[in-house]
mmCIF file of C-alpha atoms in Angstrom:
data_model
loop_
_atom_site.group_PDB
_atom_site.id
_atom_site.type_symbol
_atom_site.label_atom_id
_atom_site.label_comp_id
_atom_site.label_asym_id
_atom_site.label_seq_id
_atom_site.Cartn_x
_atom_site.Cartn_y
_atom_site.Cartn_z
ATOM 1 C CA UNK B 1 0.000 0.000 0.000
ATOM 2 C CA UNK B 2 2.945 2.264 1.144
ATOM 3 C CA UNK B 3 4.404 1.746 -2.843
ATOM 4 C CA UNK B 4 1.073 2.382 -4.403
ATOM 5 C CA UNK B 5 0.210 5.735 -2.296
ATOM 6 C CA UNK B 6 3.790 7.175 -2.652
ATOM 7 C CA UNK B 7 3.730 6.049 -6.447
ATOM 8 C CA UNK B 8 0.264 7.772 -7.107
ATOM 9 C CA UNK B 9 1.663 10.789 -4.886
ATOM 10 C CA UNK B 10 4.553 11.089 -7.195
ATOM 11 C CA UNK B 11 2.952 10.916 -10.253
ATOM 12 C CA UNK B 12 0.073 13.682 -9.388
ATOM 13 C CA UNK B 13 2.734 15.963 -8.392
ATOM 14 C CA UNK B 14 4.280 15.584 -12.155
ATOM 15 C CA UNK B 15 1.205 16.082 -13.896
ATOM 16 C CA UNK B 16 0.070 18.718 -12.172
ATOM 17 C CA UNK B 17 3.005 20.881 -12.506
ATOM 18 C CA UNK B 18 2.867 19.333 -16.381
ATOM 19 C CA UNK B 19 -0.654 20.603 -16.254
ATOM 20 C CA UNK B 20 0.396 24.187 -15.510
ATOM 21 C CA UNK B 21 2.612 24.526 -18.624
ATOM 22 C CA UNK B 22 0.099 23.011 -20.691
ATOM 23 C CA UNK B 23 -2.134 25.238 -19.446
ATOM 24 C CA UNK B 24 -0.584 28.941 -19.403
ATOM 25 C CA UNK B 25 0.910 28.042 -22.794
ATOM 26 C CA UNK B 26 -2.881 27.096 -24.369
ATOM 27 C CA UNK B 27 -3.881 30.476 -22.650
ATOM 28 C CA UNK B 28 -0.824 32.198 -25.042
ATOM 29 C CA UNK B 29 0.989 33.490 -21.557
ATOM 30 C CA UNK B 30 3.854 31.539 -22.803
ATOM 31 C CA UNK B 31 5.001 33.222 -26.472
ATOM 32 C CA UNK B 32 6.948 31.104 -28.994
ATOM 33 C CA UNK B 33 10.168 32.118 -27.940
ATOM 34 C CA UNK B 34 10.020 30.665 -24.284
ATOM 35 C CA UNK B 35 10.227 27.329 -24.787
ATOM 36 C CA UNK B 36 13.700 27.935 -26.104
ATOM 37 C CA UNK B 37 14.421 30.168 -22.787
ATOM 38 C CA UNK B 38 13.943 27.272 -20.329
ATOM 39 C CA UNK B 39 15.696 25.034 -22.822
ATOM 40 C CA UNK B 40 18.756 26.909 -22.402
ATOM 41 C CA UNK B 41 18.332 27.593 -18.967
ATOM 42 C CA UNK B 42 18.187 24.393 -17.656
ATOM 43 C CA UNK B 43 20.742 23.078 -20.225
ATOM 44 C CA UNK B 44 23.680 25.220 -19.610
ATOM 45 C CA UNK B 45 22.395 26.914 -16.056
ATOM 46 C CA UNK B 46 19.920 24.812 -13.554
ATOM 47 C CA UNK B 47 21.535 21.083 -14.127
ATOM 48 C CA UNK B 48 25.034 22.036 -13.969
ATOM 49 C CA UNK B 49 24.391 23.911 -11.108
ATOM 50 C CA UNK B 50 22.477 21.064 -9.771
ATOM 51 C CA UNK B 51 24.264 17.693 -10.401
ATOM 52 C CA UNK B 52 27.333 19.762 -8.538
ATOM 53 C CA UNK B 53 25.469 20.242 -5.691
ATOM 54 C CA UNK B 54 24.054 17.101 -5.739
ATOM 55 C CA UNK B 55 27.517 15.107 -5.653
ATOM 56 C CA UNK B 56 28.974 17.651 -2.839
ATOM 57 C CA UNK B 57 25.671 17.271 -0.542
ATOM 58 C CA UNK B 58 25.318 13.119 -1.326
ATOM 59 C CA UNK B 59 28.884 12.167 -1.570
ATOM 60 C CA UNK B 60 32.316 11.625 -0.263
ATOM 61 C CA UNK B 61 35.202 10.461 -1.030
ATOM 62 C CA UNK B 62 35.019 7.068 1.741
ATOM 63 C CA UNK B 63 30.999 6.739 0.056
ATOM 64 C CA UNK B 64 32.328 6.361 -2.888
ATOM 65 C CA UNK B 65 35.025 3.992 -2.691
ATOM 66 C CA UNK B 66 32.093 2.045 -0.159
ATOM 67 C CA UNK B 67 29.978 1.989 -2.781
ATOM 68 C CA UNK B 68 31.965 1.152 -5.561
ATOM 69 C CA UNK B 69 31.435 -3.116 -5.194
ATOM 70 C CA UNK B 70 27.636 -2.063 -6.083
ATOM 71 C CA UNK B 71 28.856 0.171 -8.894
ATOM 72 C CA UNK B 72 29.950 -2.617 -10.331
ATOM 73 C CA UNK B 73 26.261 -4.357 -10.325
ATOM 74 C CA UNK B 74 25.004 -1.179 -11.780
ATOM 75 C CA UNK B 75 27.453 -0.367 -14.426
ATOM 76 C CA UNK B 76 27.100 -4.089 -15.812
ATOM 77 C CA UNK B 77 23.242 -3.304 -16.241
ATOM 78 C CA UNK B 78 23.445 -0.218 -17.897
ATOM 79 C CA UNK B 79 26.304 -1.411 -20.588
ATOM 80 C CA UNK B 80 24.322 -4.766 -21.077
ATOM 81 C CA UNK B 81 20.943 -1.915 -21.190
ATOM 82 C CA UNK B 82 22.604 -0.303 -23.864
ATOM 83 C CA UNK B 83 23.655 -3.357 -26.099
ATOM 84 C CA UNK B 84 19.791 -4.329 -25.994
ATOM 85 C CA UNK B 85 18.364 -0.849 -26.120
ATOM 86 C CA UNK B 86 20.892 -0.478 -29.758
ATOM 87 C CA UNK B 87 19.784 -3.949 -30.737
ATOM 88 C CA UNK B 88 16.193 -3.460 -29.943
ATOM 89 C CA UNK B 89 16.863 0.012 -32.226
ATOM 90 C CA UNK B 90 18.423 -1.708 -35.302
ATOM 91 C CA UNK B 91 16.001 -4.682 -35.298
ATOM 92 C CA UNK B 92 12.515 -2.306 -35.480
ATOM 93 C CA UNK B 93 14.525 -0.064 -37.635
ATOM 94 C CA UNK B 94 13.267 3.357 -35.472
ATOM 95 C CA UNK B 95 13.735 6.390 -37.579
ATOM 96 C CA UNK B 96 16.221 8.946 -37.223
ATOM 97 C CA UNK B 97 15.218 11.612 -34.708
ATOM 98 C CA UNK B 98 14.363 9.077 -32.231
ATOM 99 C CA UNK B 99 16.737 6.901 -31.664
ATOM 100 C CA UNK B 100 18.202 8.359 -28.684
ATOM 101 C CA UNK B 101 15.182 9.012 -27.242
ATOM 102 C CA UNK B 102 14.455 4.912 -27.368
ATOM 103 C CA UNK B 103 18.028 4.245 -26.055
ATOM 104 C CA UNK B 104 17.800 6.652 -23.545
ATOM 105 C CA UNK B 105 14.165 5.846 -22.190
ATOM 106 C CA UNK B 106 15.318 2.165 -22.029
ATOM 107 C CA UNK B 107 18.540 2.621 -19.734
ATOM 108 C CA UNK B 108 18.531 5.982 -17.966
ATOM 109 C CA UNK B 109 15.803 6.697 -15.144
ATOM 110 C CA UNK B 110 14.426 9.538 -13.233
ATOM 111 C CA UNK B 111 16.255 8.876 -10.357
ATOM 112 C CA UNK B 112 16.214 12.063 -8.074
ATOM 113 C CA UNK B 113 12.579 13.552 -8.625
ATOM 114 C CA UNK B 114 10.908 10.012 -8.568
ATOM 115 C CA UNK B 115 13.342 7.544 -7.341
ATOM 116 C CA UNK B 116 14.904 9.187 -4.339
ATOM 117 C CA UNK B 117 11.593 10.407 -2.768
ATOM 118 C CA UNK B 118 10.254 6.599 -3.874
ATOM 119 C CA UNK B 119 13.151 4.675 -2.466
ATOM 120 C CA UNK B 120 12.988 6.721 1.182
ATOM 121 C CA UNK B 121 9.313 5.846 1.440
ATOM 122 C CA UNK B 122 9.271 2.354 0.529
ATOM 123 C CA UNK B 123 12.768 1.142 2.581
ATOM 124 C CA UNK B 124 13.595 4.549 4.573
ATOM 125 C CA UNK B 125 16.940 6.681 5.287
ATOM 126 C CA UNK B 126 19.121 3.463 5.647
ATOM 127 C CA UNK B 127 18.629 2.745 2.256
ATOM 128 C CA UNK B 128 20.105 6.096 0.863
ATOM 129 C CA UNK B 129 23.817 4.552 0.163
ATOM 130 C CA UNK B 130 22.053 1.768 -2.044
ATOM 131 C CA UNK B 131 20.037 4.877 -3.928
ATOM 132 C CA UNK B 132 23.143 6.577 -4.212
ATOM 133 C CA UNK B 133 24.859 3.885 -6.464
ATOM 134 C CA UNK B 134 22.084 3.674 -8.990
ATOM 135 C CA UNK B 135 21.829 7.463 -8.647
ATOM 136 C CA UNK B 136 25.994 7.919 -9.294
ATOM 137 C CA UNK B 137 25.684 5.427 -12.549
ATOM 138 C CA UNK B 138 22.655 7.000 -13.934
ATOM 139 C CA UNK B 139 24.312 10.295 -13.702
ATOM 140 C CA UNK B 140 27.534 9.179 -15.754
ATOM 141 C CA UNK B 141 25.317 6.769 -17.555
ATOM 142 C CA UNK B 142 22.931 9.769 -19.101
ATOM 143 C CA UNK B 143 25.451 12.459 -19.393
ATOM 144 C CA UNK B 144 28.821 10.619 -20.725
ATOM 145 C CA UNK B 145 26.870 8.304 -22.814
ATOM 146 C CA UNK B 146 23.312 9.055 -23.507
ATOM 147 C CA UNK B 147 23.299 12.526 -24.505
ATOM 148 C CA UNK B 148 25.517 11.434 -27.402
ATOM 149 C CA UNK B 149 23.237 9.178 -28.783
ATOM 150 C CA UNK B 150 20.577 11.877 -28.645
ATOM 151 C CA UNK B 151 22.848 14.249 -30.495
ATOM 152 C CA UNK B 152 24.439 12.055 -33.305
ATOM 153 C CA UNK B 153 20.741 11.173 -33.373
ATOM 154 C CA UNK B 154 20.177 14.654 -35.486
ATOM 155 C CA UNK B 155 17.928 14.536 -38.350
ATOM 156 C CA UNK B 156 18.980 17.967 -39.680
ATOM 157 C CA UNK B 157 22.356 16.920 -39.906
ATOM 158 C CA UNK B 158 23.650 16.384 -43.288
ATOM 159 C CA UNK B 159 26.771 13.960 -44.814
ATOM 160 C CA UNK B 160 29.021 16.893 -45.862
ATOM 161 C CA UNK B 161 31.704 17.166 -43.304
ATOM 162 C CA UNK B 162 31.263 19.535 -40.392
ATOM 163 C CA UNK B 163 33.707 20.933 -37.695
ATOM 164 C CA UNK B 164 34.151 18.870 -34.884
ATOM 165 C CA UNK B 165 31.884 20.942 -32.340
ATOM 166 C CA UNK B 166 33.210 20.296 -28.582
ATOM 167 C CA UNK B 167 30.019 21.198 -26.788
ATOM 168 C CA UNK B 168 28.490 18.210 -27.806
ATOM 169 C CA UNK B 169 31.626 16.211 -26.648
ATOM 170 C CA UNK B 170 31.585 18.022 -23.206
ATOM 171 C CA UNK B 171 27.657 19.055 -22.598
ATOM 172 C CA UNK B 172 27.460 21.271 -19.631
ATOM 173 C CA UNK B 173 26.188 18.523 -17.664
ATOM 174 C CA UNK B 174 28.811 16.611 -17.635
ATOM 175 C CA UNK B 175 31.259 19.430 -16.629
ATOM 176 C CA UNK B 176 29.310 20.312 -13.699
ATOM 177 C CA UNK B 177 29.739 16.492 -13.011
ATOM 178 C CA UNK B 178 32.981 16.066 -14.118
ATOM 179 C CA UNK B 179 33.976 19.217 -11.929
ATOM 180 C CA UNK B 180 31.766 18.173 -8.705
ATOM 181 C CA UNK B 181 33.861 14.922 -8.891
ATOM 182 C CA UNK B 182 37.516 16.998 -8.622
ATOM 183 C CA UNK B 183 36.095 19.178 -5.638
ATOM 184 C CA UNK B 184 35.272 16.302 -3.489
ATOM 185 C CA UNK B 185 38.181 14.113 -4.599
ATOM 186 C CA UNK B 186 40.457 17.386 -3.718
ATOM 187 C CA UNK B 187 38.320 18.314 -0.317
ATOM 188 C CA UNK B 188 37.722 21.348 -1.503
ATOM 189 C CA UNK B 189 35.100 23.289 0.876
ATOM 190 C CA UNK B 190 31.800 24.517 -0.642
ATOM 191 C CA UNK B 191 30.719 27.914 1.228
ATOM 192 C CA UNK B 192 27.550 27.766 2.305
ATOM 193 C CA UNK B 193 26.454 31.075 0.342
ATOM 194 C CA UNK B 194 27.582 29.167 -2.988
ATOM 195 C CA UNK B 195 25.487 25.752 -1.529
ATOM 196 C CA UNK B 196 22.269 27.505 -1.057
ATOM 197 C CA UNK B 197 22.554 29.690 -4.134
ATOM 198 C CA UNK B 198 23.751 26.556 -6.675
ATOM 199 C CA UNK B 199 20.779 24.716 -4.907
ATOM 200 C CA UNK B 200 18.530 27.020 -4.884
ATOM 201 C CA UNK B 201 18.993 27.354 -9.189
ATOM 202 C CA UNK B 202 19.447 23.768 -9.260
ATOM 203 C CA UNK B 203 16.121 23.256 -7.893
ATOM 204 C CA UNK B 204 14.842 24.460 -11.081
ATOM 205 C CA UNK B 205 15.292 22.201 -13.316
ATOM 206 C CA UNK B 206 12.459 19.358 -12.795
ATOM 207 C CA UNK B 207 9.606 21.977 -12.505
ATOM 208 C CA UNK B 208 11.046 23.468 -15.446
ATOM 209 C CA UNK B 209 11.538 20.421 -17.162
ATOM 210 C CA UNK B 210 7.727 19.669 -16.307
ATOM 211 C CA UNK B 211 6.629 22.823 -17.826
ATOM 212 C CA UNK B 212 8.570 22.572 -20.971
ATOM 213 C CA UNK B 213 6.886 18.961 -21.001
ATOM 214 C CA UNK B 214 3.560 21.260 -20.253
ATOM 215 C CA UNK B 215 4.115 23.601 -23.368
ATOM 216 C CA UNK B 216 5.197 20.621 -25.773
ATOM 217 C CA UNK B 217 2.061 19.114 -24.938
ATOM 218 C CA UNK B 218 0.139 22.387 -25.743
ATOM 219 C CA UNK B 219 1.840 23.080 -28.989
ATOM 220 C CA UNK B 220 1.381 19.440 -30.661
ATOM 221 C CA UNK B 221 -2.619 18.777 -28.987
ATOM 222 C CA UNK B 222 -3.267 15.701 -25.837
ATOM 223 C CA UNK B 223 -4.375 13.826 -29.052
ATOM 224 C CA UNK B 224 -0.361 13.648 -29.814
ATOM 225 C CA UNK B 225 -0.214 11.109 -26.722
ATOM 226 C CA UNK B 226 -0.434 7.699 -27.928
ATOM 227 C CA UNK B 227 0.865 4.193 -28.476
ATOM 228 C CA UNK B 228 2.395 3.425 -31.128
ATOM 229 C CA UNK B 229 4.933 0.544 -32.072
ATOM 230 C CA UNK B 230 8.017 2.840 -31.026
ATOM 231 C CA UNK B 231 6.192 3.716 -27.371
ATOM 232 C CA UNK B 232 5.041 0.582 -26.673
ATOM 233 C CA UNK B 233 8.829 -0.719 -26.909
ATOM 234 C CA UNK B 234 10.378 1.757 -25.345
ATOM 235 C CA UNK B 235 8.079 1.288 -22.475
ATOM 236 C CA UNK B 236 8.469 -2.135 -22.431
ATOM 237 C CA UNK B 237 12.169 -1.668 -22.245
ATOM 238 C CA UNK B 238 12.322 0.928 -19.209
ATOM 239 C CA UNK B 239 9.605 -0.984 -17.273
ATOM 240 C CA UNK B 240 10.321 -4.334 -18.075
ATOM 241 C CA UNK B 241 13.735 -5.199 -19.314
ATOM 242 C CA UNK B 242 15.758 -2.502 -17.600
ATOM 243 C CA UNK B 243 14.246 -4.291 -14.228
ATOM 244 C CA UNK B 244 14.750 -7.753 -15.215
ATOM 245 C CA UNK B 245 18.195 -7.434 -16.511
ATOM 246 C CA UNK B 246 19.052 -5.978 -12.920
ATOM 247 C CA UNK B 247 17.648 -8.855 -11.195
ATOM 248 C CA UNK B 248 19.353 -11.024 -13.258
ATOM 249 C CA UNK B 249 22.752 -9.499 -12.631
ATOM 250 C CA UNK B 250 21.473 -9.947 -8.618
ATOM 251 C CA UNK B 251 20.887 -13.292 -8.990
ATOM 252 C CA UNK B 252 24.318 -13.920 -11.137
ATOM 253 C CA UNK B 253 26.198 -12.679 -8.512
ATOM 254 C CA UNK B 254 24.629 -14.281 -5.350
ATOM 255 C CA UNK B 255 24.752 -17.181 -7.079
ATOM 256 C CA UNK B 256 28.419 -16.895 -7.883
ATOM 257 C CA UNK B 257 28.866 -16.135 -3.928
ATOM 258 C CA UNK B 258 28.956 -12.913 -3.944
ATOM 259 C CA UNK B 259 26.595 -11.665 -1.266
ATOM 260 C CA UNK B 260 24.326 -8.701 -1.913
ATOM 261 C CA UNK B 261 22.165 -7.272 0.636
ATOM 262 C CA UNK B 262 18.377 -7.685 0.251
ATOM 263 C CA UNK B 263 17.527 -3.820 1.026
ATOM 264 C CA UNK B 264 20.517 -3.234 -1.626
ATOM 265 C CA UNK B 265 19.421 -5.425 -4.169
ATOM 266 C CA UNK B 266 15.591 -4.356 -3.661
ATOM 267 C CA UNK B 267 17.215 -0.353 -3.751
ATOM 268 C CA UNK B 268 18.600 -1.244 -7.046
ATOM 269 C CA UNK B 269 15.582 -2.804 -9.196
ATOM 270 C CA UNK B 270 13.416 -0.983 -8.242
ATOM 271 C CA UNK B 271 15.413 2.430 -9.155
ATOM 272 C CA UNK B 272 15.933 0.606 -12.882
ATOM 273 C CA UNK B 273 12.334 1.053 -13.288
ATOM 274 C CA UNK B 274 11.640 4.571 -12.276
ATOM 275 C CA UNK B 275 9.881 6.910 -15.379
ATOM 276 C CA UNK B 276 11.946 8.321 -17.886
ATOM 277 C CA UNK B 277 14.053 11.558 -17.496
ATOM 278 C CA UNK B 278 12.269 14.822 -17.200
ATOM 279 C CA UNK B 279 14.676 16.475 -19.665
ATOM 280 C CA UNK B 280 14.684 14.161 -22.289
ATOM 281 C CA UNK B 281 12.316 16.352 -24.918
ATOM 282 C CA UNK B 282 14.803 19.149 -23.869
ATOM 283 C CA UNK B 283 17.706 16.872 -24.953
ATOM 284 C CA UNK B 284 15.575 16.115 -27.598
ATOM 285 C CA UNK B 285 14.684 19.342 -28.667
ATOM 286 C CA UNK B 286 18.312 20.202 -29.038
ATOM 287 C CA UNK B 287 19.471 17.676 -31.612
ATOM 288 C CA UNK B 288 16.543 18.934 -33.540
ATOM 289 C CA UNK B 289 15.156 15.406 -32.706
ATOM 290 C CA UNK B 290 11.379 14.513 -32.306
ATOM 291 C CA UNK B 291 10.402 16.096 -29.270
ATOM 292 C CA UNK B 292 6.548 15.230 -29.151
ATOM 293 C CA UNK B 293 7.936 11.291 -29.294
ATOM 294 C CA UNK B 294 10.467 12.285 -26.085
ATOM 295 C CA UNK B 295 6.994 14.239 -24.638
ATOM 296 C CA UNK B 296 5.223 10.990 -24.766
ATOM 297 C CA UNK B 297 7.310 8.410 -23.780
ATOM 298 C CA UNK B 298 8.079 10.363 -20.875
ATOM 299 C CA UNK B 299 4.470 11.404 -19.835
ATOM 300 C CA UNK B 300 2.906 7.823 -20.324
ATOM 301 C CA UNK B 301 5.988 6.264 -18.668
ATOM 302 C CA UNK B 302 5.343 8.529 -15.900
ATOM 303 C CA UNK B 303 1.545 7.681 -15.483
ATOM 304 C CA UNK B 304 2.205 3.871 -16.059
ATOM 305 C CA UNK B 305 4.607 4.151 -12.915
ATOM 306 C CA UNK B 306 1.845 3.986 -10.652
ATOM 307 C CA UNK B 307 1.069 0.658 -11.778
ATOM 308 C CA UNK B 308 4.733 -1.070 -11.936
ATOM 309 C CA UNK B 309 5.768 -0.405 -8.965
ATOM 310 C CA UNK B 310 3.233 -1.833 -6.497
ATOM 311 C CA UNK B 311 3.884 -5.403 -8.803
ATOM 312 C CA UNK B 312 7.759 -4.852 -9.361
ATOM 313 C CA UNK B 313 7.496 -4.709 -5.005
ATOM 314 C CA UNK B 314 5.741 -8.121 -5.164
ATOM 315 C CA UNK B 315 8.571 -9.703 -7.460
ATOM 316 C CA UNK B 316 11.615 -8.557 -5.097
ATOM 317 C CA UNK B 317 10.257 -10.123 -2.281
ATOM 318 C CA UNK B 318 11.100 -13.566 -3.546
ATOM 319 C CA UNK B 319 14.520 -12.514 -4.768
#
């Protein structure tokens, strides 16, 4: 019951603040030139800003190295995630603009505005280390790898040659990451003026994201949200393989004699099968990709959330 109400609980929250973009933007408050505004600001600003924080306030240097035998769990998932996810991509032959989107929805999760808030309610503060692993590999997982299969994923782009453009090699992302990591490997303090003020912009970003999500909606009509052949797989993939390809790698190793809590194990699947990421139709949107395809796989994953989890809870139990 506790999965179910904090599952619902989730999910209303998200389409409610989803609901306000929609909203404002059908009642022309939001002009055509916004949408690119919060694009940029999150991009380059809000998730930077963020994902630093994030590592300084959830991390140090003796966490890390404690969690790095469940890194290893993780890390095995998401590489063996991708090799399906690419496979899954050649074999339907998805078109060009969203490819990355399917790779992306299958392997990478919405770990902090979902699965942190999920994972504390279902197994409580002592299971925050085993949240932090998943949370640590989805991090490097979405923003060393998965934002460059969104962006070579660019329709637009054309076979003459082009200068080598080293934003998309080192997204701002993944320098705030890559950054966060040096500070707390150094022991550099953070002053508490520059904590609350990155927090307080790196708060930004999911209700944002949401928004954005809100106005997409808006511009293409509810009647764009559907289920068609790409959708259905890509759903299948983040709510069903993603999950069972992490409790196979559980079972692997236990059965190899490596032990692996049950609270860590339990942490771990059910984080592989949290909604997709809230800034995917910005990612999208980017790469000049097709953002009302990234709108709906993330809004129905999000909805259909409410209905994994309570029977994803009943499976761990006997693992």
């Amino acid at each position: 019951m506790d999965a179910l109400l904090t599952s619902i609980s989730s999910v209303v929250e998200i389409i409610l603040v989803i609901a306000l973009g929609y909203g404002l933007r059908r009642m022309k408050k939001f002009d055509d030139n916004f949408k690119g505004s919060i694009s940029f600001l999150i991009m380059n600003v809000a998730l930077p800003l963020s994902i630093f924080v994030s590592v300084l306030d959830n991390l140090t240097k003796e966490k890390l190295i404690g969690l790095s035998g469940g890194l290893i769990y993780v890390f095995i998932s998401f590489a063996l995630g991708y090799l399906i996810a690419w496979l899954l991509m050649k074999i339907l032959r998805v078109r060009k603009g969203r490819r990355g989107t399917f790779i992306n929805m299958i392997v990478n999760a919405n770990t902090i505005f979902v699965g942190l808030p999920l994972n504390l309610a279902l197994f409580g503060q002592v299971s925050l280390p085993y949240f932090l692993i998943y949370y640590v590999a989805n991090t490097i997982s979405t923003w060393a790898i998965g934002v460059f299969f969104i962006s070579n994923d660019d329709p637009t782009a054309t076979a003459v040659k082009k200068e080598f453009n080293w934003r998309k090699l080192l997204p701002a992302p993944l320098i705030g990451f890559i950054v966060s990591l040096i500070w707390m490997l150094i022991g550099l303090p953070l002053p508490k003026l520059v904590d609350s003020t990155f927090s307080m912009v790196g708060n930004l970003v999911t209700p944002l994201s949401l928004i954005y999500i809100g106005i997409v909606l808006a511009d293409a009509g509810l009647s764009s949200i559907h289920f068609d052949r790409d959708t259905i797989m890509a759903l299948i993939g983040r709510f069903i393989i993603a999950p069972a390809v992490m409790i196979g790698i559980v079972v692997l190793f236990r059965s190899g004699g490596h032990p692996i809590a049950p609270l860590e194990s339990s942490s771990l699947i059910i984080q592989s099968a949290t909604p997709g990421l809230a800034v995917l139709p910005i990612l999208v949107s980017q790469s000049h990709g097709d953002v009302e395809y990234a709108t709906n796989v993330v809004t129905t994953s999000t909805v259909l959330f409410v209905i994994v989890i309570p029977i994803l809870m009943e499976i761990v139990r006997f693992i």
